[in-house]
Amino acid sequence: MLTVGVIGCGYWGPNLIRNFINLKDARVKICSDLDENRLEHMKSLYPSLQTTLDYRDIVNDPEIDAIVIATPVSSHYLLASESLQAGKHVFCEKPLTRTTTEGIKLVEQADEAGKTLLVGHTFVYTAAVNKVKDLIISGELGDIYYMSTARVNLGLFQEDINVVWDLAPHDVSIMNYVLNSRPVAVSAVGYSYIQPGINDVAFVTLRYPGSILANLQVSWLNPNKIRKTTVVGSKKMLVYDDISSLEKIRIYDKGVDVIPHYDTFGEFQLSYRYGDISIPKLDESEPLKMECQHFIDCIKGATSRSSGRHGLEVLLVLDAIDQSMAANGSEIEIAYPESLG
Amino acid sequence: MLTVGVIGCGYWGPNLIRNFINLKDARVKICSDLDENRLEHMKSLYPSLQTTLDYRDIVNDPEIDAIVIATPVSSHYLLASESLQAGKHVFCEKPLTRTTTEGIKLVEQADEAGKTLLVGHTFVYTAAVNKVKDLIISGELGDIYYMSTARVNLGLFQEDINVVWDLAPHDVSIMNYVLNSRPVAVSAVGYSYIQPGINDVAFVTLRYPGSILANLQVSWLNPNKIRKTTVVGSKKMLVYDDISSLEKIRIYDKGVDVIPHYDTFGEFQLSYRYGDISIPKLDESEPLKMECQHFIDCIKGATSRSSGRHGLEVLLVLDAIDQSMAANGSEIEIAYPESLG
Amino acid sequence: MLTVGVIGCGYWGPNLIRNFINLKDARVKICSDLDENRLEHMKSLYPSLQTTLDYRDIVNDPEIDAIVIATPVSSHYLLASESLQAGKHVFCEKPLTRTTTEGIKLVEQADEAGKTLLVGHTFVYTAAVNKVKDLIISGELGDIYYMSTARVNLGLFQEDINVVWDLAPHDVSIMNYVLNSRPVAVSAVGYSYIQPGINDVAFVTLRYPGSILANLQVSWLNPNKIRKTTVVGSKKMLVYDDISSLEKIRIYDKGVDVIPHYDTFGEFQLSYRYGDISIPKLDESEPLKMECQHFIDCIKGATSRSSGRHGLEVLLVLDAIDQSMAANGSEIEIAYPESLG
Amino acid sequence: MLTVGVIGCGYWGPNLIRNFINLKDARVKICSDLDENRLEHMKSLYPSLQTTLDYRDIVNDPEIDAIVIATPVSSHYLLASESLQAGKHVFCEKPLTRTTTEGIKLVEQADEAGKTLLVGHTFVYTAAVNKVKDLIISGELGDIYYMSTARVNLGLFQEDINVVWDLAPHDVSIMNYVLNSRPVAVSAVGYSYIQPGINDVAFVTLRYPGSILANLQVSWLNPNKIRKTTVVGSKKMLVYDDISSLEKIRIYDKGVDVIPHYDTFGEFQLSYRYGDISIPKLDESEPLKMECQHFIDCIKGATSRSSGRHGLEVLLVLDAIDQSMAANGSEIEIAYPESLG
């Protein structure tokens, strides 16, 4: 039985508390927030839950095995660092930290402490994303050529981060996860139409090893809400539409085959395949429940889907996107610290 | 009454002949092709039409006022140049020429000869594209922020040109036309998955004056056929879906308003508008008929929608896209010759 | 300030309690249920709310002005009747009663008592249905020719009522409301594929005054969930799709005009109009909130949108549909009691 | 080599001529029409084709093996009857005849003459309809519960036949074909909103043996063009959307299972299955080509998909629909002549 403390009871914290409470391997002992009203609300929902205004009551509690951090990103580094130092496992909401420097330190600290550091990239716990990964890893799609994704809608504008840091973490996390890889370079163009200096539209192309391109469109300025990813492989192609409730993934048995030839002219002969489309039924479990259970599994030794490393790699990509946007699309190579392997 | 000769009776030529024949201000006297079967076919459709294997019979015919060129692009320069030299007006299929150098010469030659040079960018004669232009030029959309467009499908791969030269001429022509502008710079990334050296997928961002971005996706490797353009303005937004037969344009009365403020903190206050959507009924005339009539009107003095200049500007953009792709997305500024104004 | 008591705290009761509590003109004093767990749950949500296992504590409470009934339909008659007898206004969930006989008695009883009897046909409080009604009543659609509606999905099968009584109450209520009318006759065919004797599929055609037809498809056996209504008028037509979250209503400026003629042949000349489509932005308030407020307004004298009469007329139509299904589609005239006017 | 003559060169005749000419087992010797312009047009397309204003030149030509009739329906009986009498095989466009009496005579005459009589119900030669039939006949859908179909659009109004005779022949032909059955009774309601006496909207329910219901909506007064058929079976369900060009058929692995039970209460236990959706790739051959080839195959002994019997059964159903509409939905049993078996 894992004893959990939760720091931050704002928008997302209560969801984490609810899910950990419902797991049979965990109990939530205590939660903290700077706002007494939020603590009272949590108390009314779960009368046996302890509450505190001071997160150090959680960090210093010897009964606590693991700490869940659901606070604004600026406090992530401090809270996670103190928690690891106190010998706790850490589940930290995304993005991992404000800067890549902080992220690198945190990952190293967790490694040294031998503790689990999990980042809340929830999409990698959805049935849809795991179906995409299965189709890629099993080889059913063939060699992956490229992916393109759109994550656009009207609003909600953030005041402290640009649209890339708001929306692209989902896509980068998903792409790294399903490709089991990480991009080597990025070219991106963006602009700030509404708030000076805060890009609200960005067009990004990532280059993964093996000549895999991944194009991302993120925008707070679009008439429609779109969350759509296309994956093109040499054998099959798929479209993953996260807005659709019942038909999230369509697999197209389509492709282009290069026909081998032995003549002297050496012209390419291409053959197009147009086959069936299939729409698999997906499991409808709550991804957050899977994620919380996975945190416990990781503490027991399982390999993490959204480790600190994963979260840090996302940060490094976002950082490189910012650099490329500042350089009008010039390709920026992404330098991963050696400690990441 | 304009007397027209047509060079090239392959796939597209017969459509041009049919449309010119049906105009009351024009007659088609003669057509040429290198393939006798095509000439016989034209003869069977229009018994009074003269035919010839030698295009010079058309160029040198003093009765001919205007020459329509519907041959492979590699012959455009020679045929158009000789036609202009012979004092004929020229309607040339797109792309104008193989190289920008050829295109510049042709435009200059037409200027010097005082003859009309029209390029067959048919999309600018469709009701849908003109509706988009009206909505932009009239100010109904407000200031234009950005456009994004996807022109993707499975196949048909070309062997001599890449996907940018195959599909993007439509989008660049449309964008230049509806914005009444031309891009100053481009950043593009592409790759060749099927035929070495011939990019089959490209992600392109054009930068127009006034900080307008235009993103283009072109691909021969996509499970779905998509021809969709989003235009985002400060007052309204629209989506133009050319695949839809009855609902090509959707106008969204949506936007984000920056609320003026007078306090000392100077925080941005944003207000989101979500209003009606309207789908205008569009005229269903054949665009090619409009284009052929427009050619006659231009000869009589009208301002051309798809002049040689327009066609040449498209070439210059495509050329810059190729350069940026070769430079992994680095921004390439587009140099327009002074003669273009 | 209206003092309300609620009988029944199962699935729907808590929603009613929440909404009445949030109205500024009402307070909820007490609720009852046969299940103590439900009462405890309500108590935890609203600590100041009184609870009781015996509904008579509510009926006999002199402080109570109005009683809300959210129990299984079989108890509606008894509870509403006792409440009216005790001088209370009654808000009763749909369907009003199990039989038309009970319904007639209840409506008469409310009339005699001079008390408000409102039936919970929530759809007539939605923005979409009221938009449809506005378009009809204002004459914007012209004369109404016919309506057709589909309310189908896979499951959930009921064991005590057939698919007509499960799903058609919504459509009949909506149609009567938007047409401000009630059908005079019905022809219906149905069948029970899964549970013997309980029709799970039905095709129904209602005949309203003025030759307006209304066709209903209801089914528990359909691969897709569909809630779609088409309204065809002489000037315009509309489709109301309740599944769509953002584009519920599409108004088509389309029609067929009969052109007057004065020649001797007297042939009909028809002209088709194909105009714009518009998708109005709808208010997104919770319909149940509107409904609860409306109950208070009715007590103060407003005309009810879903009065006991309205609820009873729905019952009479459902009853006639059953009769016609039993008679293989033979038309059944619907007899409305004289007391309904 | 079959020698064919074609009577009627209006809208559809040229398509039949083109297809028969392209078959390797047939040649078209001669065609007739009452309009000389049409004959000249055919001559210009096929210079070796003989033409005549008098259909008897075809009927009496001993070289002719088979006669194709593509004239208005009022002439079908006379032309087909004379053709059969002259010992020719007959391919007659749908509907077979104006009256069921004529249809019965024609079928009997063909039987007695031992000649092939094929009716041009083209839908039964489409890949989509045959896919539906395969899925039904193979048992993949399980027992068929019911079908429902909508064939609606705005216009084109006919002046001599109502919407049932205009649109429903397609659906009845398709349903009879895929179910390999014919309805025993019908209940229908319709109305004439535009042209007095000519119903432009109809709601029809057919009852097939085995308690299979088939509901048809046909309308000339609908804002959208819809051609959609739902087939609900005990194992799977499908939707066939003929408007979709690439995704005509969606097969849903969904259903409701009745769980056997052995307890004394005998309550029904239902289990819902929600599985994958698949969209099969369909052959895109021209159905008319299949139909013409099939005519030749039938002459050689193959069993006809759209025999005179099939065409006559469609007529008998249409006739019964008219009767039921006249009786306000009362069920009409369909009497099939004994000679039909």
mmCIF file of C-alpha atoms in Angstrom, chain A residues 54-222:
data_model
loop_
_atom_site.group_PDB
_atom_site.id
_atom_site.type_symbol
_atom_site.label_atom_id
_atom_site.label_comp_id
_atom_site.label_asym_id
_atom_site.label_seq_id
_atom_site.Cartn_x
_atom_site.Cartn_y
_atom_site.Cartn_z
ATOM 1 C CA ASP A 54 2.302 24.076 4.053
ATOM 2 C CA TYR A 55 3.586 21.544 1.542
ATOM 3 C CA ARG A 56 6.537 20.822 3.836
ATOM 4 C CA ASP A 57 4.152 18.947 6.098
ATOM 5 C CA ILE A 58 3.907 16.484 3.236
ATOM 6 C CA VAL A 59 7.551 16.441 2.212
ATOM 7 C CA ASN A 60 8.657 15.868 5.796
ATOM 8 C CA ASP A 61 6.061 13.238 6.650
ATOM 9 C CA PRO A 62 7.949 9.940 7.019
ATOM 10 C CA GLU A 63 4.778 7.977 6.253
ATOM 11 C CA ILE A 64 4.543 9.447 2.787
ATOM 12 C CA ASP A 65 6.043 7.267 0.032
ATOM 13 C CA ALA A 66 5.162 9.357 -2.970
ATOM 14 C CA ILE A 67 4.289 12.947 -3.716
ATOM 15 C CA VAL A 68 2.018 14.159 -6.477
ATOM 16 C CA ILE A 69 2.681 17.718 -7.691
ATOM 17 C CA ALA A 70 -0.183 19.553 -9.383
ATOM 18 C CA THR A 71 0.891 23.172 -8.968
ATOM 19 C CA PRO A 72 1.780 25.883 -11.497
ATOM 20 C CA VAL A 73 4.874 24.972 -13.492
ATOM 21 C CA SER A 74 7.081 27.627 -11.906
ATOM 22 C CA SER A 75 7.052 25.728 -8.612
ATOM 23 C CA HIS A 76 7.642 22.245 -10.075
ATOM 24 C CA TYR A 77 11.403 22.264 -9.778
ATOM 25 C CA LEU A 78 11.514 23.333 -6.136
ATOM 26 C CA LEU A 79 8.780 20.983 -5.004
ATOM 27 C CA ALA A 80 10.011 17.978 -6.952
ATOM 28 C CA SER A 81 13.579 18.568 -5.909
ATOM 29 C CA GLU A 82 12.726 18.772 -2.193
ATOM 30 C CA SER A 83 10.498 15.727 -2.497
ATOM 31 C CA LEU A 84 13.228 13.643 -4.128
ATOM 32 C CA GLN A 85 15.685 14.868 -1.540
ATOM 33 C CA ALA A 86 13.307 13.671 1.158
ATOM 34 C CA GLY A 87 13.370 10.237 -0.454
ATOM 35 C CA LYS A 88 9.952 10.372 -2.038
ATOM 36 C CA HIS A 89 8.829 9.147 -5.434
ATOM 37 C CA VAL A 90 7.436 12.010 -7.505
ATOM 38 C CA PHE A 91 4.531 12.298 -9.915
ATOM 39 C CA CYS A 92 4.794 15.774 -11.440
ATOM 40 C CA GLU A 93 2.303 17.391 -13.764
ATOM 41 C CA LYS A 94 3.524 18.484 -17.172
ATOM 42 C CA PRO A 95 5.467 20.388 -18.246
ATOM 43 C CA LEU A 96 8.172 18.994 -15.997
ATOM 44 C CA THR A 97 9.839 22.364 -15.302
ATOM 45 C CA ARG A 98 10.094 25.909 -16.632
ATOM 46 C CA THR A 99 13.539 25.465 -18.085
ATOM 47 C CA THR A 100 15.503 22.638 -19.552
ATOM 48 C CA THR A 101 18.275 23.301 -17.019
ATOM 49 C CA GLU A 102 15.888 22.641 -14.164
ATOM 50 C CA GLY A 103 14.614 19.560 -15.959
ATOM 51 C CA ILE A 104 18.083 18.127 -16.425
ATOM 52 C CA LYS A 105 18.869 18.609 -12.736
ATOM 53 C CA LEU A 106 15.653 16.940 -11.695
ATOM 54 C CA VAL A 107 16.190 13.903 -13.879
ATOM 55 C CA GLU A 108 19.723 13.519 -12.585
ATOM 56 C CA GLN A 109 18.543 13.937 -9.020
ATOM 57 C CA ALA A 110 15.917 11.239 -9.427
ATOM 58 C CA ASP A 111 18.481 8.922 -10.976
ATOM 59 C CA GLU A 112 20.885 9.448 -8.125
ATOM 60 C CA ALA A 113 18.164 8.995 -5.540
ATOM 61 C CA GLY A 114 16.935 5.871 -7.285
ATOM 62 C CA LYS A 115 13.404 7.200 -7.089
ATOM 63 C CA THR A 116 10.619 7.196 -9.651
ATOM 64 C CA LEU A 117 9.984 10.509 -11.364
ATOM 65 C CA LEU A 118 6.880 10.416 -13.544
ATOM 66 C CA VAL A 119 5.578 13.324 -15.634
ATOM 67 C CA GLY A 120 1.861 13.684 -16.217
ATOM 68 C CA HIS A 121 1.779 13.380 -20.009
ATOM 69 C CA THR A 122 -1.673 11.830 -19.873
ATOM 70 C CA PHE A 123 -2.086 11.202 -23.602
ATOM 71 C CA VAL A 124 0.391 8.333 -23.532
ATOM 72 C CA TYR A 125 -2.071 6.531 -21.266
ATOM 73 C CA THR A 126 -5.030 6.782 -23.648
ATOM 74 C CA ALA A 127 -6.248 3.758 -25.553
ATOM 75 C CA ALA A 128 -6.020 5.659 -28.830
ATOM 76 C CA VAL A 129 -2.369 6.648 -28.518
ATOM 77 C CA ASN A 130 -1.440 3.147 -27.425
ATOM 78 C CA LYS A 131 -3.303 1.715 -30.401
ATOM 79 C CA VAL A 132 -1.261 3.984 -32.667
ATOM 80 C CA LYS A 133 1.930 2.854 -30.961
ATOM 81 C CA ASP A 134 0.973 -0.804 -31.288
ATOM 82 C CA LEU A 135 0.299 -0.393 -34.995
ATOM 83 C CA ILE A 136 3.686 1.274 -35.468
ATOM 84 C CA ILE A 137 5.787 -0.985 -33.263
ATOM 85 C CA SER A 138 4.192 -4.201 -34.550
ATOM 86 C CA GLY A 139 5.152 -3.190 -38.076
ATOM 87 C CA GLU A 140 1.575 -3.199 -39.304
ATOM 88 C CA LEU A 141 2.020 0.278 -40.798
ATOM 89 C CA GLY A 142 5.389 -0.667 -42.304
ATOM 90 C CA ASP A 143 8.213 1.848 -42.198
ATOM 91 C CA ILE A 144 6.972 5.160 -40.902
ATOM 92 C CA TYR A 145 7.418 7.933 -43.449
ATOM 93 C CA TYR A 146 5.942 10.944 -41.709
ATOM 94 C CA MET A 147 3.345 12.218 -39.256
ATOM 95 C CA SER A 148 1.379 15.425 -39.345
ATOM 96 C CA THR A 149 -0.781 16.780 -36.613
ATOM 97 C CA ALA A 150 -3.078 19.719 -35.985
ATOM 98 C CA ARG A 151 -3.993 20.912 -32.494
ATOM 99 C CA VAL A 152 -5.892 24.130 -33.056
ATOM 100 C CA ASN A 153 -8.925 25.950 -31.706
ATOM 101 C CA LEU A 154 -10.164 29.425 -30.835
ATOM 102 C CA GLY A 155 -8.493 30.411 -27.550
ATOM 103 C CA LEU A 156 -7.739 29.886 -24.718
ATOM 104 C CA PHE A 157 -4.847 32.289 -24.873
ATOM 105 C CA GLN A 158 -2.230 31.959 -22.163
ATOM 106 C CA GLU A 159 -0.440 35.013 -20.883
ATOM 107 C CA ASP A 160 2.799 33.455 -19.724
ATOM 108 C CA ILE A 161 3.548 30.790 -22.326
ATOM 109 C CA ASN A 162 3.155 30.716 -26.090
ATOM 110 C CA VAL A 163 0.980 28.336 -28.061
ATOM 111 C CA VAL A 164 3.860 25.941 -28.565
ATOM 112 C CA TRP A 165 4.369 25.451 -24.823
ATOM 113 C CA ASP A 166 0.615 25.253 -24.312
ATOM 114 C CA LEU A 167 -0.369 22.738 -26.978
ATOM 115 C CA ALA A 168 2.709 21.120 -28.506
ATOM 116 C CA PRO A 169 3.780 19.207 -25.355
ATOM 117 C CA HIS A 170 0.897 16.825 -26.077
ATOM 118 C CA ASP A 171 2.013 16.209 -29.639
ATOM 119 C CA VAL A 172 5.713 15.913 -28.917
ATOM 120 C CA SER A 173 5.021 13.544 -26.045
ATOM 121 C CA ILE A 174 2.708 11.448 -28.227
ATOM 122 C CA MET A 175 5.116 11.379 -31.178
ATOM 123 C CA ASN A 176 8.150 10.468 -29.102
ATOM 124 C CA TYR A 177 6.105 7.758 -27.429
ATOM 125 C CA VAL A 178 4.569 6.135 -30.493
ATOM 126 C CA LEU A 179 7.793 6.341 -32.509
ATOM 127 C CA ASN A 180 9.859 5.281 -29.512
ATOM 128 C CA SER A 181 12.314 7.937 -30.611
ATOM 129 C CA ARG A 182 13.144 11.617 -30.232
ATOM 130 C CA PRO A 183 13.665 14.308 -32.847
ATOM 131 C CA VAL A 184 17.141 15.393 -33.877
ATOM 132 C CA ALA A 185 16.252 18.747 -35.378
ATOM 133 C CA VAL A 186 13.429 21.200 -35.814
ATOM 134 C CA SER A 187 12.375 23.957 -38.187
ATOM 135 C CA ALA A 188 9.533 26.200 -37.023
ATOM 136 C CA VAL A 189 7.770 29.422 -37.933
ATOM 137 C CA GLY A 190 5.336 31.235 -35.673
ATOM 138 C CA TYR A 191 3.785 34.590 -35.054
ATOM 139 C CA SER A 192 1.994 36.550 -32.350
ATOM 140 C CA TYR A 193 -1.163 38.141 -33.729
ATOM 141 C CA ILE A 194 -2.965 38.961 -30.506
ATOM 142 C CA GLN A 195 -0.479 39.355 -27.664
ATOM 143 C CA PRO A 196 2.820 40.933 -28.686
ATOM 144 C CA GLY A 197 5.706 38.541 -28.179
ATOM 145 C CA ILE A 198 3.584 35.506 -27.369
ATOM 146 C CA ASN A 199 3.232 33.396 -30.503
ATOM 147 C CA ASP A 200 -0.344 32.259 -30.951
ATOM 148 C CA VAL A 201 0.187 30.304 -34.181
ATOM 149 C CA ALA A 202 3.087 28.019 -35.050
ATOM 150 C CA PHE A 203 4.005 25.642 -37.844
ATOM 151 C CA VAL A 204 6.647 23.158 -36.789
ATOM 152 C CA THR A 205 8.500 20.369 -38.542
ATOM 153 C CA LEU A 206 10.498 17.886 -36.478
ATOM 154 C CA ARG A 207 13.066 15.573 -38.013
ATOM 155 C CA TYR A 208 13.353 12.176 -36.348
ATOM 156 C CA PRO A 209 16.074 9.628 -37.033
ATOM 157 C CA GLY A 210 15.405 7.531 -40.115
ATOM 158 C CA SER A 211 14.177 10.511 -42.132
ATOM 159 C CA ILE A 212 10.850 10.556 -40.360
ATOM 160 C CA LEU A 213 9.274 14.008 -40.535
ATOM 161 C CA ALA A 214 6.663 15.171 -38.058
ATOM 162 C CA ASN A 215 4.721 18.321 -38.804
ATOM 163 C CA LEU A 216 2.772 20.113 -36.069
ATOM 164 C CA GLN A 217 0.276 22.907 -36.408
ATOM 165 C CA VAL A 218 -0.672 24.585 -33.160
ATOM 166 C CA SER A 219 -2.931 27.595 -32.982
ATOM 167 C CA TRP A 220 -5.185 29.506 -30.629
ATOM 168 C CA LEU A 221 -6.689 31.192 -33.677
ATOM 169 C CA ASN A 222 -8.722 28.696 -35.633
#
